[in-house]
């Protein structure tokens, strides 16, 4: 029997898979999208986990990502125009906070000057570090969120070049042992290190510094927004547009080999390189097969979802206004914790990320109950339930936290891939966040999206620009497919 034929197939419905599918459908290409899970969105889903069905029926938790600086910064999502599609991205007054022992905290307000004022003697140094980047956030975004193969247009004017040079100089400083020279106190160093820890790797390090500078500058420029209703709002907007332009969606269908797919002129995979290797196997050129087989994954996150009867009782004033709280203590505490994870150990006091969406979205409360989102950094593939470690770490800076917890659920790192196959061993970045890795992922090639099989492209966070809910990898790969497989050199409009 002849195989069914379609124009294009997309495998995986994370933000990049949906971005690829939307781009193709907007260009008039017939698209069929396959998703292994019964729900769409990959790392951008919000579900009722039924943790407290009697107290709070319908309480919804963000399954992976909860806070979305990239959603405001992404050129793809900017053109797609989430606001015009009813997605309400609310920016907290405090983008992120860093509690410290003794009832103190560093507060990264959306306003740069207010942040600097709160850092006392280190305020001027904070402004000098981030001010040049905040003045030209589009240049920083162009540098960080490009395909790493072309010069972004934002860097073609003198002010863009100055911003790029400032970014590079700051990365060299913050990514090496020179990071201790700028600040005199302990609050500012902890505040910037907490952002660097998003890379889940040893600090200082160049990749971690790049992560810190990008996210910290966005915190003072656009802010770190939380979507009203949860991350699913972004997914739902993309899905609605795909369906409106004739796309088909098949859920609950995992793909194990290319033979299970219909014939198509192009295939785009929002999967890891190792998953694509399994699917295409003998069809891949030997050098691509070897590169994908050797693809390096990073350390991991274990998830703990809490249901609270009251907000977290933070000891330091102002932390309650933050959309994201980096619970790691001092800079030295975080250096020790992240190095322990890199060495394969569970830190006694792990790096924990916390977000309470009700800070800006009171609709997320159900009968007064609050869904609290947390991650702890752990070694790759860890099977450990980190609920107690996370609870103790929050209690350290919020005495009485245990008393407001109704219930909780942990997803250890080794089970993260059960709800998102791209999170191999709990690696939520879909690949180790290293400087060379971010440029050369998934392999050293001029076209990082091409697989060596004609018409087959990788478009996941394992390709540039890397992790985050931004859709850029899918957009870049889909535009290549349109050019090479359909002869369309111009990208379609994404406007509503």
GROMACS .gro file of N, CA, C and O in nm, residues 360-434:
model
  300
  360UNK      N    1   0.111   3.832   3.996
  360UNK     CA    2   0.053   3.921   3.895
  360UNK      C    3  -0.079   3.868   3.839
  360UNK      O    4  -0.148   3.940   3.768
  361UNK      N    5  -0.112   3.744   3.869
  361UNK     CA    6  -0.233   3.682   3.813
  361UNK      C    7  -0.317   3.618   3.923
  361UNK      O    8  -0.310   3.497   3.945
  362UNK      N    9  -0.398   3.698   3.991
  362UNK     CA   10  -0.481   3.643   4.099
  362UNK      C   11  -0.581   3.539   4.052
  362UNK      O   12  -0.631   3.461   4.134
  363UNK      N   13  -0.608   3.533   3.922
  363UNK     CA   14  -0.702   3.433   3.872
  363UNK      C   15  -0.650   3.291   3.888
  363UNK      O   16  -0.727   3.194   3.881
  364UNK      N   17  -0.519   3.275   3.913
  364UNK     CA   18  -0.463   3.141   3.930
  364UNK      C   19  -0.497   3.082   4.067
  364UNK      O   20  -0.478   2.962   4.089
  365UNK      N   21  -0.547   3.164   4.160
  365UNK     CA   22  -0.592   3.109   4.289
  365UNK      C   23  -0.726   3.038   4.270
  365UNK      O   24  -0.811   3.084   4.194
  366UNK      N   25  -0.743   2.928   4.340
  366UNK     CA   26  -0.870   2.857   4.341
  366UNK      C   27  -0.908   2.832   4.486
  366UNK      O   28  -0.835   2.765   4.560
  367UNK      N   29  -1.018   2.890   4.530
  367UNK     CA   30  -1.061   2.881   4.670
  367UNK      C   31  -0.949   2.923   4.765
  367UNK      O   32  -0.932   2.866   4.873
  368UNK      N   33  -0.873   3.022   4.723
  368UNK     CA   34  -0.764   3.073   4.805
  368UNK      C   35  -0.634   2.996   4.792
  368UNK      O   36  -0.530   3.042   4.840
  369UNK      N   37  -0.636   2.879   4.728
  369UNK     CA   38  -0.515   2.797   4.714
  369UNK      C   39  -0.427   2.852   4.603
  369UNK      O   40  -0.475   2.901   4.500
  370UNK      N   41  -0.294   2.840   4.622
  370UNK     CA   42  -0.195   2.897   4.530
  370UNK      C   43  -0.109   2.785   4.471
  370UNK      O   44  -0.059   2.700   4.546
  371UNK      N   45  -0.090   2.782   4.338
  371UNK     CA   46   0.003   2.685   4.279
  371UNK      C   47   0.145   2.744   4.279
  371UNK      O   48   0.171   2.847   4.216
  372UNK      N   49   0.237   2.682   4.351
  372UNK     CA   50   0.374   2.731   4.357
  372UNK      C   51   0.463   2.641   4.273
  372UNK      O   52   0.463   2.519   4.291
  373UNK      N   53   0.539   2.703   4.184
  373UNK     CA   54   0.626   2.635   4.088
  373UNK      C   55   0.769   2.638   4.141
  373UNK      O   56   0.818   2.745   4.177
  374UNK      N   57   0.836   2.523   4.147
  374UNK     CA   58   0.977   2.523   4.189
  374UNK      C   59   1.057   2.420   4.110
  374UNK      O   60   1.004   2.317   4.066
  375UNK      N   61   1.185   2.451   4.092
  375UNK     CA   62   1.284   2.359   4.036
  375UNK      C   63   1.403   2.353   4.130
  375UNK      O   64   1.439   2.454   4.191
  376UNK      N   65   1.469   2.239   4.137
  376UNK     CA   66   1.598   2.227   4.205
  376UNK      C   67   1.698   2.169   4.108
  376UNK      O   68   1.665   2.078   4.031
  377UNK      N   69   1.820   2.219   4.109
  377UNK     CA   70   1.924   2.166   4.022
  377UNK      C   71   1.984   2.040   4.084
  377UNK      O   72   2.021   2.038   4.202
  378UNK      N   73   1.994   1.937   4.002
  378UNK     CA   74   2.041   1.805   4.047
  378UNK      C   75   2.128   1.744   3.938
  378UNK      O   76   2.127   1.789   3.823
  379UNK      N   77   2.204   1.638   3.968
  379UNK     CA   78   2.283   1.572   3.864
  379UNK      C   79   2.195   1.510   3.756
  379UNK      O   80   2.080   1.473   3.781
  380UNK      N   81   2.251   1.499   3.639
  380UNK     CA   82   2.180   1.439   3.525
  380UNK      C   83   2.130   1.299   3.561
  380UNK      O   84   2.203   1.216   3.615
  381UNK      N   85   2.002   1.276   3.534
  381UNK     CA   86   1.943   1.143   3.556
  381UNK      C   87   1.913   1.109   3.699
  381UNK      O   88   1.882   0.993   3.730
  382UNK      N   89   1.918   1.206   3.788
  382UNK     CA   90   1.896   1.177   3.930
  382UNK      C   91   1.755   1.123   3.955
  382UNK      O   92   1.657   1.178   3.908
  383UNK      N   93   1.744   1.015   4.035
  383UNK     CA   94   1.612   0.962   4.070
  383UNK      C   95   1.558   1.018   4.202
  383UNK      O   96   1.453   0.977   4.249
  384UNK      N   97   1.629   1.112   4.263
  384UNK     CA   98   1.599   1.155   4.399
  384UNK      C   99   1.477   1.246   4.407
  384UNK      O  100   1.460   1.339   4.326
  385UNK      N  101   1.392   1.220   4.506
  385UNK     CA  102   1.280   1.308   4.540
  385UNK      C  103   1.340   1.424   4.622
  385UNK      O  104   1.390   1.403   4.732
  386UNK      N  105   1.331   1.545   4.566
  386UNK     CA  106   1.397   1.659   4.630
  386UNK      C  107   1.299   1.746   4.710
  386UNK      O  108   1.333   1.859   4.747
  387UNK      N  109   1.181   1.695   4.738
  387UNK     CA  110   1.081   1.776   4.806
  387UNK      C  111   1.132   1.833   4.938
  387UNK      O  112   1.116   1.952   4.966
  388UNK      N  113   1.196   1.750   5.019
  388UNK     CA  114   1.244   1.798   5.148
  388UNK      C  115   1.356   1.900   5.133
  388UNK      O  116   1.360   2.001   5.204
  389UNK      N  117   1.448   1.876   5.039
  389UNK     CA  118   1.557   1.970   5.018
  389UNK      C  119   1.503   2.106   4.971
  389UNK      O  120   1.551   2.211   5.016
  390UNK      N  121   1.405   2.104   4.881
  390UNK     CA  122   1.346   2.229   4.833
  390UNK      C  123   1.271   2.299   4.945
  390UNK      O  124   1.283   2.421   4.965
  391UNK      N  125   1.194   2.222   5.020
  391UNK     CA  126   1.118   2.280   5.132
  391UNK      C  127   1.211   2.345   5.234
  391UNK      O  128   1.187   2.458   5.279
  392UNK      N  129   1.318   2.276   5.269
  392UNK     CA  130   1.412   2.330   5.367
  392UNK      C  131   1.482   2.455   5.316
  392UNK      O  132   1.505   2.550   5.392
  393UNK      N  133   1.514   2.457   5.188
  393UNK     CA  134   1.583   2.573   5.132
  393UNK      C  135   1.490   2.696   5.130
  393UNK      O  136   1.532   2.807   5.162
  394UNK      N  137   1.363   2.676   5.097
  394UNK     CA  138   1.268   2.788   5.101
  394UNK      C  139   1.245   2.831   5.246
  394UNK      O  140   1.241   2.950   5.278
  395UNK      N  141   1.229   2.735   5.335
  395UNK     CA  142   1.206   2.763   5.477
  395UNK      C  143   1.322   2.845   5.534
  395UNK      O  144   1.303   2.929   5.624
  396UNK      N  145   1.440   2.824   5.483
  396UNK     CA  146   1.559   2.899   5.528
  396UNK      C  147   1.538   3.050   5.512
  396UNK      O  148   1.583   3.129   5.596
  397UNK      N  149   1.472   3.091   5.406
  397UNK     CA  150   1.451   3.233   5.378
  397UNK      C  151   1.305   3.276   5.398
  397UNK      O  152   1.273   3.394   5.382
  398UNK      N  153   1.220   3.180   5.433
  398UNK     CA  154   1.079   3.209   5.456
  398UNK      C  155   1.031   3.124   5.572
  398UNK      O  156   0.959   3.024   5.553
  399UNK      N  157   1.071   3.157   5.694
  399UNK     CA  158   1.031   3.078   5.811
  399UNK      C  159   0.879   3.066   5.819
  399UNK      O  160   0.806   3.165   5.805
  400UNK      N  161   0.832   2.945   5.839
  400UNK     CA  162   0.687   2.920   5.841
  400UNK      C  163   0.634   2.869   5.708
  400UNK      O  164   0.514   2.843   5.696
  401UNK      N  165   0.723   2.851   5.610
  401UNK     CA  166   0.679   2.801   5.479
  401UNK      C  167   0.610   2.666   5.492
  401UNK      O  168   0.505   2.642   5.430
  402UNK      N  169   0.666   2.576   5.574
  402UNK     CA  170   0.606   2.444   5.589
  402UNK      C  171   0.460   2.453   5.632
  402UNK      O  172   0.377   2.369   5.595
  403UNK      N  173   0.428   2.555   5.711
  403UNK     CA  174   0.294   2.566   5.766
  403UNK      C  175   0.189   2.608   5.663
  403UNK      O  176   0.070   2.591   5.686
  404UNK      N  177   0.234   2.664   5.550
  404UNK     CA  178   0.137   2.707   5.449
  404UNK      C  179   0.124   2.607   5.335
  404UNK      O  180   0.044   2.625   5.243
  405UNK      N  181   0.205   2.498   5.339
  405UNK     CA  182   0.198   2.396   5.235
  405UNK      C  183   0.081   2.302   5.261
  405UNK      O  184   0.069   2.243   5.369
  406UNK      N  185  -0.004   2.288   5.161
  406UNK     CA  186  -0.116   2.194   5.169
  406UNK      C  187  -0.071   2.056   5.121
  406UNK      O  188  -0.094   1.954   5.186
  407UNK      N  189  -0.006   2.053   5.005
  407UNK     CA  190   0.044   1.928   4.950
  407UNK      C  191   0.147   1.960   4.844
  407UNK      O  192   0.167   2.077   4.808
  408UNK      N  193   0.213   1.857   4.793
  408UNK     CA  194   0.317   1.877   4.692
  408UNK      C  195   0.333   1.752   4.609
  408UNK      O  196   0.284   1.643   4.645
  409UNK      N  197   0.405   1.768   4.498
  409UNK     CA  198   0.438   1.656   4.410
  409UNK      C  199   0.575   1.679   4.351
  409UNK      O  200   0.605   1.789   4.303
  410UNK      N  201   0.661   1.577   4.355
  410UNK     CA  202   0.794   1.588   4.294
  410UNK      C  203   0.801   1.503   4.168
  410UNK      O  204   0.751   1.390   4.164
  411UNK      N  205   0.864   1.559   4.066
  411UNK     CA  206   0.901   1.481   3.947
  411UNK      C  207   1.054   1.479   3.943
  411UNK      O  208   1.118   1.579   3.908
  412UNK      N  209   1.117   1.367   3.983
  412UNK     CA  210   1.263   1.359   3.980
  412UNK      C  211   1.317   1.377   3.838
  412UNK      O  212   1.244   1.359   3.739
  413UNK      N  213   1.444   1.408   3.830
  413UNK     CA  214   1.505   1.434   3.699
  413UNK      C  215   1.490   1.315   3.605
  413UNK      O  216   1.468   1.333   3.485
  414UNK      N  217   1.502   1.194   3.657
  414UNK     CA  218   1.497   1.078   3.569
  414UNK      C  219   1.357   1.048   3.518
  414UNK      O  220   1.338   0.959   3.434
  415UNK      N  221   1.256   1.124   3.567
  415UNK     CA  222   1.119   1.106   3.518
  415UNK      C  223   1.071   1.226   3.438
  415UNK      O  224   0.958   1.227   3.390
  416UNK      N  225   1.155   1.327   3.421
  416UNK     CA  226   1.112   1.446   3.349
  416UNK      C  227   1.078   1.414   3.202
  416UNK      O  228   0.988   1.474   3.143
  417UNK      N  229   1.152   1.322   3.143
  417UNK     CA  230   1.128   1.289   3.002
  417UNK      C  231   0.994   1.219   2.980
  417UNK      O  232   0.947   1.211   2.866
  418UNK      N  233   0.930   1.172   3.087
  418UNK     CA  234   0.801   1.107   3.071
  418UNK      C  235   0.694   1.204   3.024
  418UNK      O  236   0.599   1.164   2.955
  419UNK      N  237   0.707   1.332   3.060
  419UNK     CA  238   0.608   1.428   3.012
  419UNK      C  239   0.664   1.521   2.905
  419UNK      O  240   0.592   1.599   2.845
  420UNK      N  241   0.795   1.510   2.877
  420UNK     CA  242   0.855   1.583   2.766
  420UNK      C  243   0.982   1.509   2.727
  420UNK      O  244   1.083   1.517   2.797
  421UNK      N  245   0.975   1.437   2.616
  421UNK     CA  246   1.086   1.349   2.576
  421UNK      C  247   1.215   1.426   2.551
  421UNK      O  248   1.323   1.366   2.551
  422UNK      N  249   1.206   1.558   2.530
  422UNK     CA  250   1.328   1.637   2.506
  422UNK      C  251   1.410   1.659   2.632
  422UNK      O  252   1.525   1.702   2.624
  423UNK      N  253   1.351   1.633   2.749
  423UNK     CA  254   1.421   1.655   2.875
  423UNK      C  255   1.497   1.529   2.916
  423UNK      O  256   1.468   1.466   3.018
  424UNK      N  257   1.595   1.493   2.838
  424UNK     CA  258   1.671   1.370   2.860
  424UNK      C  259   1.744   1.379   2.994
  424UNK      O  260   1.824   1.470   3.018
  425UNK      N  261   1.715   1.285   3.084
  425UNK     CA  262   1.780   1.284   3.214
  425UNK      C  263   1.749   1.405   3.299
  425UNK      O  264   1.816   1.432   3.398
  426UNK      N  265   1.643   1.480   3.262
  426UNK     CA  266   1.606   1.599   3.336
  426UNK      C  267   1.673   1.726   3.285
  426UNK      O  268   1.658   1.833   3.345
  427UNK      N  269   1.745   1.715   3.173
  427UNK     CA  270   1.811   1.833   3.114
  427UNK      C  271   1.706   1.917   3.041
  427UNK      O  272   1.669   1.887   2.927
  428UNK      N  273   1.659   2.023   3.107
  428UNK     CA  274   1.552   2.105   3.050
  428UNK      C  275   1.603   2.200   2.942
  428UNK      O  276   1.523   2.267   2.875
  429UNK      N  277   1.735   2.206   2.921
  429UNK     CA  278   1.792   2.290   2.815
  429UNK      C  279   1.815   2.210   2.687
  429UNK      O  280   1.862   2.266   2.588
  430UNK      N  281   1.782   2.081   2.688
  430UNK     CA  282   1.798   1.994   2.570
  430UNK      C  283   1.941   1.994   2.518
  430UNK      O  284   1.965   1.985   2.398
  431UNK      N  285   2.035   2.002   2.610
  431UNK     CA  286   2.176   2.000   2.573
  431UNK      C  287   2.257   2.082   2.671
  431UNK      O  288   2.208   2.180   2.727
  432UNK      N  289   2.381   2.044   2.693
  432UNK     CA  290   2.466   2.115   2.788
  432UNK      C  291   2.483   2.261   2.745
  432UNK      O  292   2.508   2.290   2.628
  433UNK      N  293   2.469   2.352   2.841
  433UNK     CA  294   2.484   2.495   2.813
  433UNK      C  295   2.630   2.532   2.833
  433UNK      O  296   2.674   2.567   2.942
  434UNK      N  297   2.706   2.520   2.725
  434UNK     CA  298   2.846   2.560   2.723
  434UNK      C  299   2.865   2.659   2.610
  434UNK      O  300   2.781   2.667   2.519
   0.00000   0.00000   0.00000
